[in-house]
PDB file of C-alpha atoms in Angstrom:
ATOM      1  CA  MET X 147      11.555  -1.382  12.068  1.00 44.00           C
ATOM      2  CA  GLY X 148      12.530   1.422   9.741  1.00 47.00           C
ATOM      3  CA  ARG X 149      10.957   0.215   6.517  1.00 46.00           C
ATOM      4  CA  VAL X 150      10.426  -2.668   4.101  1.00 48.00           C
ATOM      5  CA  ALA X 151      11.621  -1.880   0.575  1.00 46.00           C
ATOM      6  CA  ALA X 152      11.224  -3.653  -2.751  1.00 46.00           C
ATOM      7  CA  PRO X 153      14.418  -3.666  -4.840  1.00 41.00           C
ATOM      8  CA  HIS X 154      14.836  -0.790  -7.288  1.00 42.00           C
ATOM      9  CA  ILE X 155      17.484   1.225  -9.086  1.00 39.00           C
ATOM     10  CA  ILE X 156      17.352   5.023  -8.970  1.00 37.00           C
ATOM     11  CA  THR X 157      19.367   7.408 -11.121  1.00 39.00           C
ATOM     12  CA  ASP X 158      19.897  11.066 -10.315  1.00 37.00           C
ATOM     13  CA  ASP X 159      18.493  13.373 -12.964  1.00 37.00           C
ATOM     14  CA  SER X 160      19.263  16.982 -12.151  1.00 30.00           C
ATOM     15  CA  ALA X 161      17.340  18.180 -15.192  1.00 32.00           C
ATOM     16  CA  LEU X 162      14.143  16.959 -13.536  1.00 37.00           C
ATOM     17  CA  GLY X 163      15.126  18.373 -10.181  1.00 37.00           C
ATOM     18  CA  GLY X 164      15.103  15.004  -8.429  1.00 42.00           C
ATOM     19  CA  SER X 165      15.541  11.249  -8.814  1.00 47.00           C
ATOM     20  CA  VAL X 166      13.509   8.996 -11.077  1.00 49.00           C
ATOM     21  CA  ILE X 167      12.991   5.243 -11.164  1.00 55.00           C
ATOM     22  CA  GLU X 168      15.046   3.513 -13.863  1.00 61.00           C
ATOM     23  CA  ARG X 169      13.922  -0.086 -13.287  1.00 65.00           C
ATOM     24  CA  SER X 170      11.435  -1.842 -11.046  1.00 81.00           C
ATOM     25  CA  LEU X 171      10.493  -5.241  -9.668  1.00 87.00           C
ATOM     26  CA  ARG X 172       8.427  -7.332 -12.100  1.00 87.00           C
ATOM     27  CA  ILE X 173       6.023  -9.692 -10.326  1.00 84.00           C
ATOM     28  CA  ASN X 174       4.494 -12.434 -12.461  1.00 83.00           C
ATOM     29  CA  SER X 175       1.379 -14.004 -10.953  1.00 82.00           C
ATOM     30  CA  GLY X 176       2.044 -17.240 -12.835  1.00 82.00           C
ATOM     31  CA  ASP X 177       5.270 -17.666 -10.875  1.00 87.00           C
ATOM     32  CA  SER X 178       3.504 -17.207  -7.508  1.00 87.00           C
ATOM     33  CA  ALA X 179       6.189 -14.633  -6.705  1.00 87.00           C
ATOM     34  CA  TYR X 180       6.024 -12.433  -3.619  1.00 89.00           C
ATOM     35  CA  LEU X 181       8.068 -10.786  -0.859  1.00 89.00           C
ATOM     36  CA  SER X 182       7.645 -11.536   2.837  1.00 88.00           C
ATOM     37  CA  ARG X 183       8.947 -10.318   6.183  1.00 87.00           C
ATOM     38  CA  ASN X 184       8.356 -11.307   9.804  1.00 85.00           C
ATOM     39  CA  HIS X 185       9.383  -8.619  12.279  1.00 87.00           C
ATOM     40  CA  SER X 186      11.508  -9.642  15.261  1.00 87.00           C
ATOM     41  CA  THR X 187      10.026  -6.915  17.485  1.00 90.00           C
ATOM     42  CA  ASP X 188       6.854  -4.842  17.440  1.00 92.00           C
ATOM     43  CA  GLY X 189       6.897  -1.452  15.814  1.00 94.00           C
ATOM     44  CA  ASN X 190       4.279   1.280  16.028  1.00 97.00           C
ATOM     45  CA  ARG X 191       0.936  -0.321  15.210  1.00 96.00           C
ATOM     46  CA  ARG X 192      -1.010   2.943  15.411  1.00 98.00           C
ATOM     47  CA  THR X 193       1.145   5.249  13.296  1.00 98.00           C
ATOM     48  CA  PHE X 194       2.813   4.286  10.015  1.00 98.00           C
ATOM     49  CA  THR X 195       2.913   5.054   6.291  1.00 98.00           C
ATOM     50  CA  ILE X 196       2.862   2.642   3.351  1.00 97.00           C
ATOM     51  CA  SER X 197       4.068   4.050   0.018  1.00 97.00           C
ATOM     52  CA  PHE X 198       4.698   2.295  -3.299  1.00 95.00           C
ATOM     53  CA  TRP X 199       4.609   2.742  -7.081  1.00 95.00           C
ATOM     54  CA  THR X 200       2.784   0.110  -9.113  1.00 92.00           C
ATOM     55  CA  LYS X 201       1.593  -0.711 -12.613  1.00 87.00           C
ATOM     56  CA  LYS X 202      -0.717  -3.611 -13.460  1.00 80.00           C
ATOM     57  CA  SER X 203       0.266  -5.859 -16.366  1.00 76.00           C
ATOM     58  CA  ASN X 204      -3.251  -7.183 -16.960  1.00 69.00           C
ATOM     59  CA  MET X 205      -5.943  -4.575 -16.387  1.00 56.00           C
ATOM     60  CA  SER X 206      -8.771  -7.114 -16.809  1.00 58.00           C
ATOM     61  CA  ASP X 207      -7.248  -9.431 -14.207  1.00 59.00           C
ATOM     62  CA  THR X 208      -9.120 -10.299 -11.027  1.00 60.00           C
ATOM     63  CA  GLY X 209      -8.356  -8.366  -7.853  1.00 66.00           C
ATOM     64  CA  ARG X 210      -4.753  -8.674  -6.700  1.00 80.00           C
ATOM     65  CA  VAL X 211      -3.202  -7.896  -3.334  1.00 86.00           C
ATOM     66  CA  VAL X 212      -0.197  -5.561  -3.154  1.00 91.00           C
ATOM     67  CA  PHE X 213       0.234  -5.647   0.634  1.00 92.00           C
ATOM     68  CA  GLN X 214      -1.136  -7.683   3.520  1.00 92.00           C
ATOM     69  CA  SER X 215      -0.315  -8.043   7.201  1.00 91.00           C
ATOM     70  CA  ARG X 216      -1.925 -11.135   8.740  1.00 83.00           C
ATOM     71  CA  LEU X 217      -1.266 -13.720  11.458  1.00 77.00           C
ATOM     72  CA  ASN X 218       0.222 -17.068  10.395  1.00 71.00           C
ATOM     73  CA  SER X 219      -2.974 -18.774  11.431  1.00 70.00           C
ATOM     74  CA  ASN X 220      -6.581 -19.073  10.340  1.00 67.00           C
ATOM     75  CA  SER X 221      -7.458 -15.624  11.637  1.00 73.00           C
ATOM     76  CA  SER X 222      -9.332 -12.873   9.814  1.00 80.00           C
ATOM     77  CA  ASP X 223      -7.327 -10.097  11.526  1.00 87.00           C
ATOM     78  CA  GLN X 224      -5.507  -8.252   8.763  1.00 91.00           C
ATOM     79  CA  LEU X 225      -4.811  -5.073   6.838  1.00 95.00           C
ATOM     80  CA  GLN X 226      -4.449  -5.244   3.073  1.00 94.00           C
ATOM     81  CA  ILE X 227      -4.244  -3.013  -0.004  1.00 96.00           C
ATOM     82  CA  GLN X 228      -5.760  -4.405  -3.198  1.00 92.00           C
ATOM     83  CA  LEU X 229      -5.848  -3.506  -6.891  1.00 89.00           C
ATOM     84  CA  ARG X 230      -9.437  -4.445  -7.689  1.00 86.00           C
ATOM     85  CA  SER X 231     -10.620  -6.067 -10.920  1.00 77.00           C
ATOM     86  CA  GLU X 232     -13.011  -3.160 -11.542  1.00 81.00           C
ATOM     87  CA  TYR X 233     -10.032  -0.730 -11.590  1.00 87.00           C
ATOM     88  CA  ARG X 234     -10.605   0.489  -8.052  1.00 91.00           C
ATOM     89  CA  ILE X 235      -8.187   0.590  -5.128  1.00 94.00           C
ATOM     90  CA  ARG X 236      -9.318  -1.051  -1.895  1.00 95.00           C
ATOM     91  CA  VAL X 237      -7.964  -0.814   1.650  1.00 97.00           C
ATOM     92  CA  LEU X 238      -9.437  -3.490   3.920  1.00 95.00           C
ATOM     93  CA  GLY X 239      -8.990  -3.976   7.652  1.00 95.00           C
ATOM     94  CA  ASN X 240     -10.359  -6.801   9.811  1.00 92.00           C
ATOM     95  CA  SER X 241     -10.214  -7.222  13.574  1.00 90.00           C
ATOM     96  CA  GLY X 242     -11.882  -9.788  15.822  1.00 84.00           C
ATOM     97  CA  GLY X 243     -13.879 -11.224  12.937  1.00 84.00           C
ATOM     98  CA  SER X 244     -15.328  -7.842  11.899  1.00 92.00           C
ATOM     99  CA  VAL X 245     -14.410  -5.320   9.218  1.00 95.00           C
ATOM    100  CA  ASN X 246     -12.983  -2.265  10.982  1.00 96.00           C
ATOM    101  CA  LEU X 247     -12.006  -0.382   7.808  1.00 97.00           C
ATOM    102  CA  LEU X 248     -13.148  -0.527   4.189  1.00 97.00           C
ATOM    103  CA  LEU X 249     -12.192   1.997   1.523  1.00 97.00           C
ATOM    104  CA  ASP X 250     -13.230   1.374  -2.099  1.00 96.00           C
ATOM    105  CA  THR X 251     -12.368   4.295  -4.362  1.00 96.00           C
ATOM    106  CA  THR X 252     -15.086   5.700  -6.586  1.00 95.00           C
ATOM    107  CA  SER X 253     -12.356   6.778  -9.009  1.00 93.00           C
ATOM    108  CA  LEU X 254     -11.269   4.166 -11.548  1.00 90.00           C
ATOM    109  CA  PHE X 255      -7.580   3.649 -12.304  1.00 89.00           C
ATOM    110  CA  ARG X 256      -7.714   1.922 -15.667  1.00 85.00           C
ATOM    111  CA  GLU X 257      -4.732   3.350 -17.582  1.00 82.00           C
ATOM    112  CA  SER X 258      -2.668   0.289 -18.554  1.00 75.00           C
ATOM    113  CA  SER X 259       0.512   2.213 -19.361  1.00 79.00           C
ATOM    114  CA  ALA X 260       0.454   4.364 -16.218  1.00 86.00           C
ATOM    115  CA  TRP X 261       2.360   4.050 -12.981  1.00 90.00           C
ATOM    116  CA  TYR X 262       0.305   4.830  -9.890  1.00 93.00           C
ATOM    117  CA  HIS X 263       1.832   6.081  -6.658  1.00 96.00           C
ATOM    118  CA  ILE X 264      -0.244   4.893  -3.697  1.00 97.00           C
ATOM    119  CA  VAL X 265       0.243   6.169  -0.147  1.00 98.00           C
ATOM    120  CA  PHE X 266      -1.747   4.939   2.841  1.00 98.00           C
ATOM    121  CA  ALA X 267      -0.910   7.039   5.912  1.00 98.00           C
ATOM    122  CA  VAL X 268      -2.215   6.078   9.362  1.00 98.00           C
ATOM    123  CA  ASP X 269      -2.259   7.683  12.796  1.00 98.00           C
ATOM    124  CA  THR X 270      -5.112   6.255  14.839  1.00 98.00           C
ATOM    125  CA  THR X 271      -4.257   8.485  17.832  1.00 98.00           C
ATOM    126  CA  GLN X 272      -5.761  11.495  16.013  1.00 98.00           C
ATOM    127  CA  GLY X 273      -8.923  12.972  17.505  1.00 98.00           C
ATOM    128  CA  ASN X 274     -10.561  13.669  14.132  1.00 98.00           C
ATOM    129  CA  ALA X 275     -11.674  10.509  12.374  1.00 97.00           C
ATOM    130  CA  SER X 276     -10.760  11.906   8.939  1.00 96.00           C
ATOM    131  CA  ASP X 277      -7.132  12.295  10.067  1.00 98.00           C
ATOM    132  CA  ARG X 278      -6.634   8.718  11.267  1.00 98.00           C
ATOM    133  CA  ASN X 279      -6.197   7.135   7.833  1.00 98.00           C
ATOM    134  CA  LYS X 280      -5.537   8.880   4.526  1.00 98.00           C
ATOM    135  CA  LEU X 281      -5.260   7.411   1.047  1.00 98.00           C
ATOM    136  CA  TYR X 282      -3.407   9.237  -1.735  1.00 98.00           C
ATOM    137  CA  VAL X 283      -2.928   8.423  -5.413  1.00 97.00           C
ATOM    138  CA  ASN X 284      -0.328  10.300  -7.453  1.00 96.00           C
ATOM    139  CA  GLY X 285       0.024  12.996  -4.820  1.00 96.00           C
ATOM    140  CA  THR X 286      -3.711  13.702  -4.408  1.00 96.00           C
ATOM    141  CA  GLN X 287      -5.746  12.641  -1.388  1.00 98.00           C
ATOM    142  CA  ILE X 288      -8.712  10.423  -2.222  1.00 97.00           C
ATOM    143  CA  THR X 289     -11.792  11.498  -0.266  1.00 96.00           C
ATOM    144  CA  GLN X 290     -14.619   9.903  -2.281  1.00 95.00           C
ATOM    145  CA  PHE X 291     -15.359   6.238  -1.636  1.00 96.00           C
ATOM    146  CA  GLN X 292     -18.192   3.874  -2.452  1.00 95.00           C
ATOM    147  CA  SER X 293     -20.867   3.813   0.214  1.00 91.00           C
ATOM    148  CA  SER X 294     -20.503   0.947   2.637  1.00 93.00           C
ATOM    149  CA  ALA X 295     -21.915  -0.295   5.921  1.00 94.00           C
ATOM    150  CA  HIS X 296     -18.339  -0.642   7.169  1.00 96.00           C
ATOM    151  CA  PRO X 297     -16.227   2.114   8.760  1.00 96.00           C
ATOM    152  CA  SER X 298     -14.252   4.450   6.503  1.00 97.00           C
ATOM    153  CA  SER X 299     -11.807   5.323   9.288  1.00 97.00           C
ATOM    154  CA  PHE X 300     -10.244   3.482  12.193  1.00 98.00           C
ATOM    155  CA  THR X 301     -11.608   4.103  15.665  1.00 97.00           C
ATOM    156  CA  GLN X 302      -9.298   6.170  17.837  1.00 98.00           C
ATOM    157  CA  ASN X 303      -6.178   4.353  19.124  1.00 98.00           C
ATOM    158  CA  THR X 304      -6.839   1.207  17.081  1.00 97.00           C
ATOM    159  CA  GLU X 305      -3.829  -1.103  17.049  1.00 95.00           C
ATOM    160  CA  THR X 306      -3.569  -2.464  13.523  1.00 94.00           C
ATOM    161  CA  PRO X 307      -1.800  -5.687  12.461  1.00 92.00           C
ATOM    162  CA  VAL X 308       0.879  -3.598  10.716  1.00 95.00           C
ATOM    163  CA  ASN X 309       4.286  -3.608  12.450  1.00 94.00           C
ATOM    164  CA  GLN X 310       3.195  -6.444  14.762  1.00 90.00           C
ATOM    165  CA  ALA X 311       5.869  -9.086  15.316  1.00 88.00           C
ATOM    166  CA  SER X 312       4.130 -12.053  16.958  1.00 75.00           C
ATOM    167  CA  SER X 313       3.547 -14.672  14.223  1.00 71.00           C
ATOM    168  CA  ARG X 314       2.638 -11.851  11.834  1.00 79.00           C
ATOM    169  CA  ARG X 315       3.630 -11.961   8.175  1.00 85.00           C
ATOM    170  CA  HIS X 316       3.948  -8.837   6.080  1.00 91.00           C
ATOM    171  CA  LEU X 317       3.356  -9.955   2.497  1.00 92.00           C
ATOM    172  CA  ILE X 318       4.037  -7.930  -0.656  1.00 92.00           C
ATOM    173  CA  GLY X 319       2.395  -9.200  -3.837  1.00 89.00           C
ATOM    174  CA  CYS X 320      -0.097 -11.757  -2.469  1.00 89.00           C
ATOM    175  CA  GLN X 321      -2.360 -12.653   0.452  1.00 88.00           C
ATOM    176  CA  ARG X 322      -2.904 -15.433   2.970  1.00 87.00           C
ATOM    177  CA  PRO X 323      -6.637 -16.314   3.030  1.00 83.00           C
ATOM    178  CA  ASN X 324      -8.653 -16.473   6.243  1.00 76.00           C
ATOM    179  CA  THR X 325      -8.866 -20.256   6.534  1.00 70.00           C
ATOM    180  CA  SER X 326      -5.936 -21.599   4.552  1.00 76.00           C
ATOM    181  CA  SER X 327      -2.155 -21.439   4.655  1.00 80.00           C
ATOM    182  CA  THR X 328      -2.021 -21.460   0.841  1.00 86.00           C
ATOM    183  CA  LEU X 329      -1.140 -18.022  -0.526  1.00 89.00           C
ATOM    184  CA  ASN X 330      -3.212 -16.613  -3.396  1.00 85.00           C
ATOM    185  CA  ALA X 331      -4.271 -13.392  -5.204  1.00 86.00           C
ATOM    186  CA  PHE X 332      -0.733 -12.989  -6.516  1.00 87.00           C
ATOM    187  CA  MET X 333       0.005  -9.612  -8.032  1.00 87.00           C
ATOM    188  CA  ASP X 334       0.662  -9.392 -11.780  1.00 85.00           C
ATOM    189  CA  GLY X 335       2.527  -6.194 -12.536  1.00 86.00           C
ATOM    190  CA  TYR X 336       5.353  -3.904 -11.575  1.00 89.00           C
ATOM    191  CA  LEU X 337       6.352  -2.571  -8.175  1.00 91.00           C
ATOM    192  CA  ALA X 338       8.962  -0.017  -7.111  1.00 91.00           C
ATOM    193  CA  GLU X 339       9.931   2.095  -4.097  1.00 91.00           C
ATOM    194  CA  PHE X 340       7.889   0.117  -1.570  1.00 93.00           C
ATOM    195  CA  ASN X 341       8.332   1.778   1.823  1.00 93.00           C
ATOM    196  CA  LEU X 342       6.771   0.926   5.172  1.00 95.00           C
ATOM    197  CA  ILE X 343       7.607   3.801   7.520  1.00 95.00           C
ATOM    198  CA  ASP X 344       7.290   2.941  11.202  1.00 96.00           C
ATOM    199  CA  GLY X 345       5.998   5.653  13.553  1.00 97.00           C
ATOM    200  CA  GLN X 346       5.290   8.468  11.073  1.00 97.00           C
ATOM    201  CA  GLN X 347       2.174   9.521   9.154  1.00 98.00           C
ATOM    202  CA  TYR X 348       3.657  11.042   6.002  1.00 97.00           C
ATOM    203  CA  ASP X 349       1.964  12.747   3.062  1.00 97.00           C
ATOM    204  CA  PRO X 350       3.043  12.012  -0.552  1.00 97.00           C
ATOM    205  CA  SER X 351       5.537  14.898  -0.686  1.00 95.00           C
ATOM    206  CA  PHE X 352       7.990  12.708   1.230  1.00 94.00           C
ATOM    207  CA  PHE X 353       8.007  10.234  -1.680  1.00 94.00           C
ATOM    208  CA  GLY X 354       7.237  12.222  -4.841  1.00 95.00           C
ATOM    209  CA  TYR X 355       7.135  15.649  -6.469  1.00 94.00           C
ATOM    210  CA  THR X 356       5.429  17.400  -9.365  1.00 94.00           C
ATOM    211  CA  GLU X 357       7.774  17.799 -12.319  1.00 91.00           C
ATOM    212  CA  SER X 358       7.665  21.446 -13.345  1.00 92.00           C
ATOM    213  CA  GLN X 359       8.137  20.821 -17.087  1.00 93.00           C
ATOM    214  CA  THR X 360       5.290  18.318 -17.500  1.00 92.00           C
ATOM    215  CA  GLY X 361       3.138  18.630 -14.376  1.00 92.00           C
ATOM    216  CA  LEU X 362       3.510  14.874 -13.849  1.00 91.00           C
ATOM    217  CA  TRP X 363       3.887  13.268 -10.428  1.00 94.00           C
ATOM    218  CA  ARG X 364       7.374  11.731 -10.132  1.00 92.00           C
ATOM    219  CA  PRO X 365       9.137   9.521  -7.565  1.00 91.00           C
ATOM    220  CA  LYS X 366      12.012  10.760  -5.506  1.00 87.00           C
ATOM    221  CA  ARG X 367      14.478   9.036  -3.259  1.00 76.00           C
ATOM    222  CA  TYR X 368      13.154   8.501   0.268  1.00 71.00           C
ATOM    223  CA  GLU X 369      15.602   9.586   2.957  1.00 74.00           C
ATOM    224  CA  GLY X 370      14.915   9.885   6.660  1.00 66.00           C
TER     225      GLY X 370
END
């Protein structure tokens, strides 16, 4: 699988030295709207990159799920990325009934008018634990997380649920709970340039750039 992408329209803007998002996908939680894909064949479950731009519509809303990969059964095995109600970003992984990854940012992302570019880049084959999973927001790597009894990095050579084909759903904008087939935690906000890159651990420079005139982090067209 090359990638999963949410619909978007990009216009070239040479004055900014790149391409900028003109419109995005609006997801209304009240409509129970989401995107879904089941892969026909396995991809690389150890090395991949998830990148997307998002903006919450209701900053006081309860935690919402942007991405989840989970079996179509009452299994806890999953990987998900959440926008938490306390303005934090969470990455949660479960395997065999245990949490094998939990990242809760100490930084708060509470600006209601702001777009946030989130990149989660994974390569569990890396020898150094700090290199196996990396979280970036607006081009900057996040290295400070709330203390937790759960691991902050995957163990070496972990095979995640991402890019797995067998009865595995990749959901964008909601989650499937552990013990129910009823989807919930629907996202309420905007989403653009959602990319799931199979087999590569990319940093944010593949998806964005710093605009020289303003110093702001901007999206660019992904090619490759």
